[in-house]
Amino acid sequence: MQGACVSVLCVCICVSVLLRSAISQSHRETDTHTECTDGYHWDPQTEHCKDINECETIPDACKGEMKCFNHYGGYLCLPRSASVIPAPEPPITPTEAFNPCPLGYEQLGDSCVDVDECERDEHDCQPSQQCINTLGAFTCQCPDGYRKVGTECIDIDECRYRYCQHRCVNVPGSFSCQCEPGFQLAGNNRSCIDVNECEMGAPCSQRCYNTYGTFLCRCDQGYELGPDGFTCNDIDECSYSSYLCQYQCVNEPGKFSCMCPEGYQLLGTRMCQDINECETGQHQCSESQTCVNIHGRYQCVDNDRCQDPYIQVSDNRCVCPVNKPACRDLPFSVVHRYMSITSERSVPSDIFQIQATSVSAGAYNTFRIRSGDDNGDFYIRQINNISAMLVLARAVSGPREYTLDLEMVSVNPLLSYQGSYQTSSALRLSIYVGPYSF
């Protein structure tokens, strides 16, 4: 019995000696160990190995567009757009009591149970990370939009994966899609759909046409698009050409119109036509007068225009009786006619044909301008023995009036025994020159 007890005592003493020896050795090793692995250096104050910040000690640790991020025992070269949540320095944990259970477990009676490091806050997850307990350990999960590299969470550049149809903007932990002008984000926040600017108040002053990604402004007829691409300005058609209207062009918003002078009316949209006041009844001639229409106006002439010694025998014809001595050197008959011509008429121009109404057998007829052409603006071209043409020789401008006596002289040798028998008749032609070339 005593021997067993001595034996137990010896074992206890030996164990005690061994434990004191191990503790002493561990303490001596701690006191004398000053070497650290690569990436660390010995800190005499804390008597622990401390991480070396290579980003500060190594010049140009990362080349090009890469940025240096310090890491435990080393460093990382990442794009400058990367976002890194640095891990805190690992805490210096004090020497724990002996635990017969595996790491991550603790003794509970005769059993080993899992330690919930997350609940006890015995983990080294970063504040932005979520601690997830596992059997015998734990894991640190990075938030959405980050990936874990070592103990650090590095931002995921989602724009590298072409999630967006147009433009992608990476932000820490996420990204956003943007559309080009003229588009807007669809319901999935990634695709871009066309915006109908015309329905959203596009600044077109007249007509708007939506196109893919933009819009076009167009103008109504008679307008042109201004330099800003939105405003429609009236086109002054009258300033482009002087031939748009025969008389006068009047510009109006989006169009133009033609006007005619007094006494004329529009023929179509651009030409001017003389108004025949005598046919429309728009005159003030009396019953003893005859209305004569001329270019741009009318003229009232007396029904009896015969002057002594002539007497009227019909509406337009006067005769001079042969028994009157005053009629000896005058044409036997005078017929009154009226006509109107435009200004600046091209010359030479045939304007009036003279025709004999009766001719005696054997008579020879000649035609001449007896009076009224003092400036030589006209001449006679004889066509044959019974007709001739009055020709305008020079361009004339109106308003102006000519009264020409056109005479036909007939010579008939068969009617006289002592010489040729000569007689004449006249046509008194009143020519009114209008004020315009139309």
Short mmCIF file of C-alpha atoms in Angstrom, two decimals:
data_model
loop_
_atom_site.label_atom_id
_atom_site.label_comp_id
_atom_site.label_asym_id
_atom_site.label_seq_id
_atom_site.Cartn_x
_atom_site.Cartn_y
_atom_site.Cartn_z
CA MET A 1 0.00 0.00 0.00
CA GLN A 2 2.81 2.39 0.86
CA GLY A 3 4.67 1.41 -2.27
CA ALA A 4 1.74 2.29 -4.49
CA CYS A 5 1.50 5.56 -2.79
CA VAL A 6 5.18 6.30 -3.30
CA SER A 7 4.82 5.41 -6.90
CA VAL A 8 1.94 7.83 -7.39
CA LEU A 9 3.82 10.51 -5.59
CA CYS A 10 6.77 10.00 -7.83
CA VAL A 11 4.62 10.33 -10.88
CA CYS A 12 3.10 13.52 -9.55
CA ILE A 13 6.52 14.93 -8.80
CA CYS A 14 7.83 13.98 -12.19
CA VAL A 15 4.86 15.53 -13.93
CA SER A 16 5.31 18.64 -11.89
CA VAL A 17 8.97 18.79 -12.75
CA LEU A 18 8.28 18.22 -16.42
CA LEU A 19 5.65 20.93 -16.52
CA ARG A 20 7.97 23.39 -14.79
CA SER A 21 10.67 22.43 -17.24
CA ALA A 22 8.36 22.95 -20.28
CA ILE A 23 7.11 26.28 -19.02
CA SER A 24 10.61 27.41 -18.30
CA GLN A 25 11.76 26.33 -21.74
CA SER A 26 8.88 28.06 -23.45
CA HIS A 27 9.65 31.22 -21.53
CA ARG A 28 13.30 31.04 -22.39
CA GLU A 29 12.49 30.45 -26.08
CA THR A 30 10.16 33.43 -26.07
CA ASP A 31 12.79 35.56 -24.51
CA THR A 32 15.47 34.61 -26.97
CA HIS A 33 13.51 34.08 -30.30
CA THR A 34 13.76 37.23 -32.51
CA GLU A 35 13.51 35.76 -36.00
CA CYS A 36 10.31 36.15 -38.12
CA THR A 37 9.08 34.69 -41.41
CA ASP A 38 9.20 36.65 -44.70
CA GLY A 39 7.02 39.73 -44.68
CA TYR A 40 7.34 40.30 -40.93
CA HIS A 41 9.88 41.90 -38.61
CA TRP A 42 10.53 41.56 -34.88
CA ASP A 43 8.94 44.28 -32.72
CA PRO A 44 10.97 44.52 -29.46
CA GLN A 45 8.25 46.50 -27.70
CA THR A 46 5.49 43.93 -28.18
CA GLU A 47 8.00 41.04 -28.49
CA HIS A 48 6.01 39.78 -31.47
CA CYS A 49 6.50 39.60 -35.22
CA LYS A 50 4.87 42.60 -36.95
CA ASP A 51 3.78 42.83 -40.59
CA ILE A 52 6.03 44.83 -42.95
CA ASN A 53 4.20 47.45 -45.11
CA GLU A 54 5.90 46.74 -48.46
CA CYS A 55 3.88 49.54 -50.15
CA GLU A 56 5.88 52.02 -48.07
CA THR A 57 9.25 50.30 -48.05
CA ILE A 58 9.49 49.12 -51.68
CA PRO A 59 9.71 51.95 -54.25
CA ASP A 60 7.28 51.45 -57.15
CA ALA A 61 6.04 48.18 -55.76
CA CYS A 62 3.29 48.13 -58.43
CA LYS A 63 3.81 49.27 -62.03
CA GLY A 64 1.57 50.97 -64.52
CA GLU A 65 -2.02 51.67 -63.51
CA MET A 66 -1.88 49.20 -60.59
CA LYS A 67 -2.19 50.30 -56.98
CA CYS A 68 -0.36 48.73 -54.03
CA PHE A 69 -2.38 47.29 -51.15
CA ASN A 70 -0.52 45.99 -48.08
CA HIS A 71 -1.38 42.45 -46.97
CA TYR A 72 -0.29 40.30 -44.05
CA GLY A 73 3.11 38.91 -44.95
CA GLY A 74 3.04 40.51 -48.43
CA TYR A 75 1.19 43.00 -50.66
CA LEU A 76 -1.28 43.04 -53.58
CA CYS A 77 -1.21 44.98 -56.88
CA LEU A 78 -4.79 45.78 -57.89
CA PRO A 79 -6.43 48.22 -60.35
CA ARG A 80 -6.79 51.75 -59.04
CA SER A 81 -10.56 51.47 -59.26
CA ALA A 82 -10.54 48.57 -56.80
CA SER A 83 -11.91 49.19 -53.34
CA VAL A 84 -10.36 47.29 -50.44
CA ILE A 85 -11.62 47.10 -46.90
CA PRO A 86 -8.44 46.63 -44.85
CA ALA A 87 -8.41 43.97 -42.17
CA PRO A 88 -7.62 45.11 -38.66
CA GLU A 89 -4.43 44.08 -36.97
CA PRO A 90 -4.86 40.64 -35.41
CA PRO A 91 -5.22 40.99 -31.67
CA ILE A 92 -2.56 39.64 -29.41
CA THR A 93 -4.32 36.98 -27.49
CA PRO A 94 -3.09 36.07 -24.02
CA THR A 95 -2.00 32.57 -23.18
CA GLU A 96 -5.12 30.48 -22.83
CA ALA A 97 -5.70 27.71 -20.35
CA PHE A 98 -5.16 24.15 -21.49
CA ASN A 99 -8.12 22.85 -23.54
CA PRO A 100 -8.25 19.08 -24.09
CA CYS A 101 -10.77 19.59 -26.95
CA PRO A 102 -9.90 20.19 -30.57
CA LEU A 103 -9.52 23.76 -31.80
CA GLY A 104 -12.90 25.43 -32.06
CA TYR A 105 -14.41 23.27 -29.35
CA GLU A 106 -14.58 23.55 -25.59
CA GLN A 107 -15.13 21.05 -22.82
CA LEU A 108 -18.59 20.77 -21.39
CA GLY A 109 -18.61 17.99 -18.81
CA ASP A 110 -17.27 14.88 -20.50
CA SER A 111 -18.03 16.22 -24.01
CA CYS A 112 -16.54 18.76 -26.41
CA VAL A 113 -19.02 21.25 -27.89
CA ASP A 114 -18.56 23.73 -30.72
CA VAL A 115 -17.59 27.25 -29.80
CA ASP A 116 -19.71 29.93 -31.52
CA GLU A 117 -16.94 32.39 -32.20
CA CYS A 118 -19.41 34.76 -33.90
CA GLU A 119 -21.63 35.01 -30.85
CA ARG A 120 -18.69 35.37 -28.48
CA ASP A 121 -17.07 37.91 -30.79
CA GLU A 122 -13.97 35.73 -30.89
CA HIS A 123 -13.40 36.19 -34.62
CA ASP A 124 -11.28 38.41 -36.78
CA CYS A 125 -13.92 39.32 -39.36
CA GLN A 126 -13.92 42.90 -40.49
CA PRO A 127 -16.76 45.18 -39.42
CA SER A 128 -18.18 45.09 -42.92
CA GLN A 129 -18.04 41.29 -43.04
CA GLN A 130 -20.56 38.82 -41.69
CA CYS A 131 -19.32 36.13 -39.33
CA ILE A 132 -20.83 32.71 -40.01
CA ASN A 133 -20.22 30.00 -37.42
CA THR A 134 -19.22 26.52 -38.57
CA LEU A 135 -18.35 23.34 -36.67
CA GLY A 136 -15.02 23.98 -35.03
CA ALA A 137 -14.44 27.23 -36.86
CA PHE A 138 -16.08 30.24 -38.53
CA THR A 139 -15.98 32.00 -41.86
CA CYS A 140 -16.02 35.69 -42.77
CA GLN A 141 -18.38 36.50 -45.63
CA CYS A 142 -17.90 39.67 -47.66
CA PRO A 143 -20.87 41.89 -48.46
CA ASP A 144 -22.48 41.74 -51.90
CA GLY A 145 -20.28 43.27 -54.56
CA TYR A 146 -17.02 42.23 -52.89
CA ARG A 147 -14.86 39.14 -53.11
CA LYS A 148 -12.52 37.88 -50.43
CA VAL A 149 -8.79 37.86 -51.03
CA GLY A 150 -7.04 36.55 -47.96
CA THR A 151 -8.66 38.34 -45.07
CA GLU A 152 -9.61 41.40 -47.09
CA CYS A 153 -12.70 42.19 -49.15
CA ILE A 154 -11.95 43.60 -52.57
CA ASP A 155 -14.60 45.36 -54.67
CA ILE A 156 -15.84 43.41 -57.68
CA ASP A 157 -15.70 45.49 -60.88
CA GLU A 158 -19.02 44.34 -62.33
CA CYS A 159 -18.48 46.58 -65.37
CA ARG A 160 -15.93 44.05 -66.62
CA TYR A 161 -18.76 41.61 -67.23
CA ARG A 162 -20.75 43.93 -69.51
CA TYR A 163 -23.91 43.87 -67.49
CA CYS A 164 -25.03 47.23 -68.95
CA GLN A 165 -26.20 47.85 -72.51
CA HIS A 166 -24.66 51.31 -72.77
CA ARG A 167 -22.51 52.62 -69.94
CA CYS A 168 -21.52 51.03 -66.64
CA VAL A 169 -20.38 52.97 -63.58
CA ASN A 170 -18.61 50.90 -60.93
CA VAL A 171 -19.07 51.95 -57.32
CA PRO A 172 -17.76 50.26 -54.14
CA GLY A 173 -19.76 47.11 -53.70
CA SER A 174 -22.08 47.68 -56.59
CA PHE A 175 -22.52 49.27 -60.02
CA SER A 176 -25.05 51.33 -61.90
CA CYS A 177 -26.06 51.44 -65.56
CA GLN A 178 -26.44 54.66 -67.48
CA CYS A 179 -27.87 55.30 -70.92
CA GLU A 180 -26.72 57.56 -73.70
CA PRO A 181 -28.72 60.75 -74.36
CA GLY A 182 -32.03 59.90 -75.96
CA PHE A 183 -32.43 56.67 -73.99
CA GLN A 184 -33.68 55.69 -70.56
CA LEU A 185 -33.17 52.65 -68.34
CA ALA A 186 -35.61 49.81 -68.80
CA GLY A 187 -37.30 48.03 -65.92
CA ASN A 188 -34.36 45.66 -65.49
CA ASN A 189 -32.06 48.65 -64.80
CA ARG A 190 -29.60 47.36 -67.37
CA SER A 191 -31.13 47.70 -70.83
CA CYS A 192 -31.72 51.06 -72.51
CA ILE A 193 -34.87 51.91 -74.40
CA ASP A 194 -35.49 54.81 -76.74
CA VAL A 195 -37.09 57.96 -75.36
CA ASN A 196 -39.82 59.50 -77.51
CA GLU A 197 -38.78 63.10 -77.10
CA CYS A 198 -41.72 64.24 -79.23
CA GLU A 199 -44.14 63.02 -76.55
CA MET A 200 -42.04 64.52 -73.77
CA GLY A 201 -42.11 68.13 -74.96
CA ALA A 202 -39.31 68.31 -77.50
CA PRO A 203 -38.57 71.97 -78.33
CA CYS A 204 -39.61 71.72 -81.98
CA SER A 205 -41.63 74.78 -82.95
CA GLN A 206 -43.65 72.95 -85.62
CA ARG A 207 -43.19 69.25 -86.40
CA CYS A 208 -41.25 66.65 -84.43
CA TYR A 209 -40.13 63.21 -85.65
CA ASN A 210 -38.81 60.69 -83.15
CA THR A 211 -35.80 58.64 -84.23
CA TYR A 212 -33.72 56.01 -82.45
CA GLY A 213 -31.90 57.82 -79.67
CA THR A 214 -32.81 61.32 -80.78
CA PHE A 215 -35.41 63.37 -82.64
CA LEU A 216 -35.64 65.65 -85.64
CA CYS A 217 -37.44 68.95 -86.03
CA ARG A 218 -39.03 69.74 -89.36
CA CYS A 219 -40.92 72.76 -90.62
CA ASP A 220 -44.11 73.25 -92.56
CA GLN A 221 -44.01 74.38 -96.16
CA GLY A 222 -42.95 77.99 -96.36
CA TYR A 223 -40.66 77.77 -93.33
CA GLU A 224 -37.04 76.79 -92.86
CA LEU A 225 -35.24 75.35 -89.86
CA GLY A 226 -33.18 77.85 -87.90
CA PRO A 227 -29.54 77.38 -86.83
CA ASP A 228 -30.63 76.00 -83.44
CA GLY A 229 -32.34 73.05 -85.15
CA PHE A 230 -35.62 73.72 -83.32
CA THR A 231 -37.06 77.02 -84.50
CA CYS A 232 -38.89 77.42 -87.79
CA ASN A 233 -38.41 80.75 -89.53
CA ASP A 234 -40.63 82.09 -92.26
CA ILE A 235 -39.16 81.99 -95.76
CA ASP A 236 -39.46 85.29 -97.57
CA GLU A 237 -40.17 83.83 -100.99
CA CYS A 238 -40.49 87.28 -102.47
CA SER A 239 -36.84 88.01 -101.78
CA TYR A 240 -35.64 84.99 -103.77
CA SER A 241 -37.00 85.96 -107.16
CA SER A 242 -38.70 88.88 -108.86
CA TYR A 243 -40.49 86.52 -111.23
CA LEU A 244 -42.78 84.85 -108.71
CA CYS A 245 -45.56 87.32 -109.39
CA GLN A 246 -46.38 89.24 -112.51
CA TYR A 247 -47.00 92.45 -110.59
CA GLN A 248 -46.32 92.39 -106.83
CA CYS A 249 -45.31 89.64 -104.39
CA VAL A 250 -46.56 89.86 -100.80
CA ASN A 251 -44.83 87.69 -98.21
CA GLU A 252 -47.04 86.04 -95.59
CA PRO A 253 -46.27 83.63 -92.72
CA GLY A 254 -45.43 80.34 -94.38
CA LYS A 255 -46.42 81.44 -97.88
CA PHE A 256 -46.67 84.31 -100.33
CA SER A 257 -49.42 85.78 -102.44
CA CYS A 258 -49.54 87.83 -105.61
CA MET A 259 -51.36 91.11 -106.01
CA CYS A 260 -52.50 92.93 -109.09
CA PRO A 261 -52.88 96.67 -109.62
CA GLU A 262 -56.23 98.39 -109.74
CA GLY A 263 -58.18 97.42 -112.80
CA TYR A 264 -56.65 93.93 -112.90
CA GLN A 265 -57.49 90.60 -111.30
CA LEU A 266 -55.50 87.47 -110.58
CA LEU A 267 -55.45 84.85 -113.30
CA GLY A 268 -54.55 81.70 -111.41
CA THR A 269 -52.19 82.55 -108.57
CA ARG A 270 -49.49 84.68 -110.21
CA MET A 271 -50.67 86.29 -113.43
CA CYS A 272 -52.70 89.48 -113.75
CA GLN A 273 -55.60 89.88 -116.16
CA ASP A 274 -57.31 93.08 -117.15
CA ILE A 275 -60.84 93.49 -115.80
CA ASN A 276 -63.30 94.26 -118.59
CA GLU A 277 -65.42 96.82 -116.79
CA CYS A 278 -67.58 97.19 -119.85
CA GLU A 279 -68.69 93.55 -119.64
CA THR A 280 -69.03 93.40 -115.88
CA GLY A 281 -70.99 96.65 -115.71
CA GLN A 282 -68.43 98.27 -113.41
CA HIS A 283 -68.39 101.54 -115.38
CA GLN A 284 -70.16 104.89 -115.23
CA CYS A 285 -70.73 105.59 -118.90
CA SER A 286 -74.03 107.28 -119.82
CA GLU A 287 -76.55 106.09 -122.39
CA SER A 288 -75.15 108.54 -124.91
CA GLN A 289 -71.68 107.08 -124.47
CA THR A 290 -70.00 103.84 -125.36
CA CYS A 291 -67.78 101.99 -122.84
CA VAL A 292 -64.39 101.09 -124.29
CA ASN A 293 -62.31 98.66 -122.23
CA ILE A 294 -58.60 99.37 -122.09
CA HIS A 295 -55.75 97.89 -120.02
CA GLY A 296 -56.36 98.63 -116.35
CA ARG A 297 -59.38 100.87 -116.85
CA TYR A 298 -62.13 101.89 -119.23
CA GLN A 299 -62.95 104.91 -121.42
CA CYS A 300 -66.35 106.47 -122.08
CA VAL A 301 -66.62 107.84 -125.64
CA ASP A 302 -69.52 109.73 -127.16
CA ASN A 303 -71.72 107.84 -129.54
CA ASP A 304 -71.65 110.78 -132.01
CA ARG A 305 -68.04 111.70 -132.63
CA CYS A 306 -68.54 113.24 -136.07
CA GLN A 307 -67.18 116.74 -136.40
CA ASP A 308 -68.34 119.30 -138.96
CA PRO A 309 -68.44 119.03 -141.95
CA TYR A 310 -68.94 115.27 -141.28
CA ILE A 311 -72.29 113.80 -140.46
CA GLN A 312 -72.97 110.54 -138.69
CA VAL A 313 -74.42 107.75 -140.77
CA SER A 314 -73.93 104.86 -138.31
CA ASP A 315 -72.56 104.19 -134.83
CA ASN A 316 -68.88 104.57 -135.76
CA ARG A 317 -69.01 106.02 -139.30
CA CYS A 318 -69.02 109.61 -140.44
CA VAL A 319 -69.17 110.87 -144.04
CA CYS A 320 -68.39 114.19 -145.63
CA PRO A 321 -70.97 115.05 -148.38
CA VAL A 322 -69.41 115.83 -151.75
CA ASN A 323 -71.73 118.81 -152.20
CA LYS A 324 -69.99 120.60 -149.33
CA PRO A 325 -67.00 122.67 -150.50
CA ALA A 326 -65.15 121.90 -147.24
CA CYS A 327 -65.15 118.21 -148.06
CA ARG A 328 -63.08 118.64 -151.20
CA ASP A 329 -59.69 117.84 -149.56
CA LEU A 330 -60.98 115.58 -146.80
CA PRO A 331 -61.47 111.81 -146.78
CA PHE A 332 -64.98 110.91 -147.85
CA SER A 333 -65.60 108.76 -144.78
CA VAL A 334 -64.13 108.35 -141.30
CA VAL A 335 -64.62 105.18 -139.25
CA HIS A 336 -63.84 105.29 -135.51
CA ARG A 337 -62.04 102.33 -133.90
CA TYR A 338 -60.48 101.76 -130.45
CA MET A 339 -57.75 99.44 -129.20
CA SER A 340 -55.42 98.97 -126.22
CA ILE A 341 -51.85 97.71 -126.08
CA THR A 342 -49.46 96.97 -123.19
CA SER A 343 -46.39 98.98 -122.28
CA GLU A 344 -42.94 97.94 -123.38
CA ARG A 345 -44.26 95.68 -126.09
CA SER A 346 -41.57 94.01 -128.18
CA VAL A 347 -40.98 95.72 -131.54
CA PRO A 348 -41.55 95.67 -134.39
CA SER A 349 -45.02 94.39 -133.62
CA ASP A 350 -48.12 94.09 -135.81
CA ILE A 351 -50.97 95.68 -133.86
CA PHE A 352 -53.84 96.49 -136.26
CA GLN A 353 -54.91 95.34 -139.74
CA ILE A 354 -56.66 97.71 -142.13
CA GLN A 355 -59.10 96.14 -144.53
CA ALA A 356 -60.98 97.85 -147.38
CA THR A 357 -64.73 97.10 -147.23
CA SER A 358 -65.47 97.92 -150.88
CA VAL A 359 -63.18 98.33 -153.88
CA SER A 360 -64.05 99.65 -157.35
CA ALA A 361 -62.93 97.71 -160.37
CA GLY A 362 -59.63 98.98 -161.71
CA ALA A 363 -58.84 100.98 -158.58
CA TYR A 364 -55.38 101.08 -157.04
CA ASN A 365 -55.25 101.48 -153.26
CA THR A 366 -52.45 102.81 -151.09
CA PHE A 367 -52.37 103.14 -147.28
CA ARG A 368 -50.70 105.81 -145.15
CA ILE A 369 -50.72 107.41 -141.69
CA ARG A 370 -52.44 110.72 -142.34
CA SER A 371 -51.94 112.20 -138.86
CA GLY A 372 -51.25 111.46 -135.21
CA ASP A 373 -47.76 109.88 -135.49
CA ASP A 374 -45.58 112.89 -134.84
CA ASN A 375 -42.75 110.87 -133.24
CA GLY A 376 -42.68 108.08 -135.82
CA ASP A 377 -43.71 105.39 -133.36
CA PHE A 378 -45.70 103.52 -136.05
CA TYR A 379 -45.55 102.69 -139.73
CA ILE A 380 -47.78 101.07 -142.37
CA ARG A 381 -46.85 97.85 -144.13
CA GLN A 382 -49.12 97.23 -147.10
CA ILE A 383 -50.09 93.60 -147.54
CA ASN A 384 -52.00 93.78 -150.84
CA ASN A 385 -54.32 96.09 -152.76
CA ILE A 386 -57.07 95.92 -150.15
CA SER A 387 -55.29 95.49 -146.79
CA ALA A 388 -52.37 96.82 -144.78
CA MET A 389 -50.87 96.34 -141.32
CA LEU A 390 -50.21 99.02 -138.72
CA VAL A 391 -46.86 98.22 -137.08
CA LEU A 392 -45.52 99.46 -133.75
CA ALA A 393 -42.01 100.57 -134.57
CA ARG A 394 -40.73 101.60 -131.13
CA ALA A 395 -41.48 100.38 -127.60
CA VAL A 396 -43.77 102.79 -125.82
CA SER A 397 -44.70 103.15 -122.14
CA GLY A 398 -48.08 104.06 -120.71
CA PRO A 399 -50.39 105.30 -119.68
CA ARG A 400 -50.56 107.08 -123.02
CA GLU A 401 -53.06 107.67 -125.82
CA TYR A 402 -52.59 107.96 -129.59
CA THR A 403 -55.21 109.03 -132.18
CA LEU A 404 -54.06 107.95 -135.62
CA ASP A 405 -55.86 108.71 -138.88
CA LEU A 406 -55.10 105.80 -141.18
CA GLU A 407 -56.00 106.70 -144.75
CA MET A 408 -56.68 104.51 -147.79
CA VAL A 409 -56.27 106.44 -151.06
CA SER A 410 -57.97 104.90 -154.11
CA VAL A 411 -56.99 105.88 -157.67
CA ASN A 412 -59.23 104.64 -160.52
CA PRO A 413 -58.26 105.77 -164.04
CA LEU A 414 -61.33 104.12 -165.53
CA LEU A 415 -63.72 106.58 -163.88
CA SER A 416 -62.26 109.79 -165.37
CA TYR A 417 -61.98 110.92 -168.97
CA GLN A 418 -59.50 113.73 -168.33
CA GLY A 419 -57.30 111.99 -165.71
CA SER A 420 -57.25 109.66 -162.79
CA TYR A 421 -60.14 109.69 -160.34
CA GLN A 422 -58.97 109.79 -156.70
CA THR A 423 -60.89 109.29 -153.50
CA SER A 424 -59.94 108.40 -149.91
CA SER A 425 -61.39 107.09 -146.70
CA ALA A 426 -59.94 107.18 -143.20
CA LEU A 427 -59.95 105.04 -140.08
CA ARG A 428 -59.53 107.05 -136.91
CA LEU A 429 -57.85 104.65 -134.54
CA SER A 430 -57.61 105.51 -130.83
CA ILE A 431 -54.75 103.53 -129.26
CA TYR A 432 -54.54 103.38 -125.46
CA VAL A 433 -51.21 102.25 -124.01
CA GLY A 434 -51.64 100.53 -120.64
CA PRO A 435 -49.42 101.37 -117.64
CA TYR A 436 -47.95 97.86 -117.36
CA SER A 437 -46.42 95.21 -119.56
CA PHE A 438 -49.37 92.89 -118.99
#
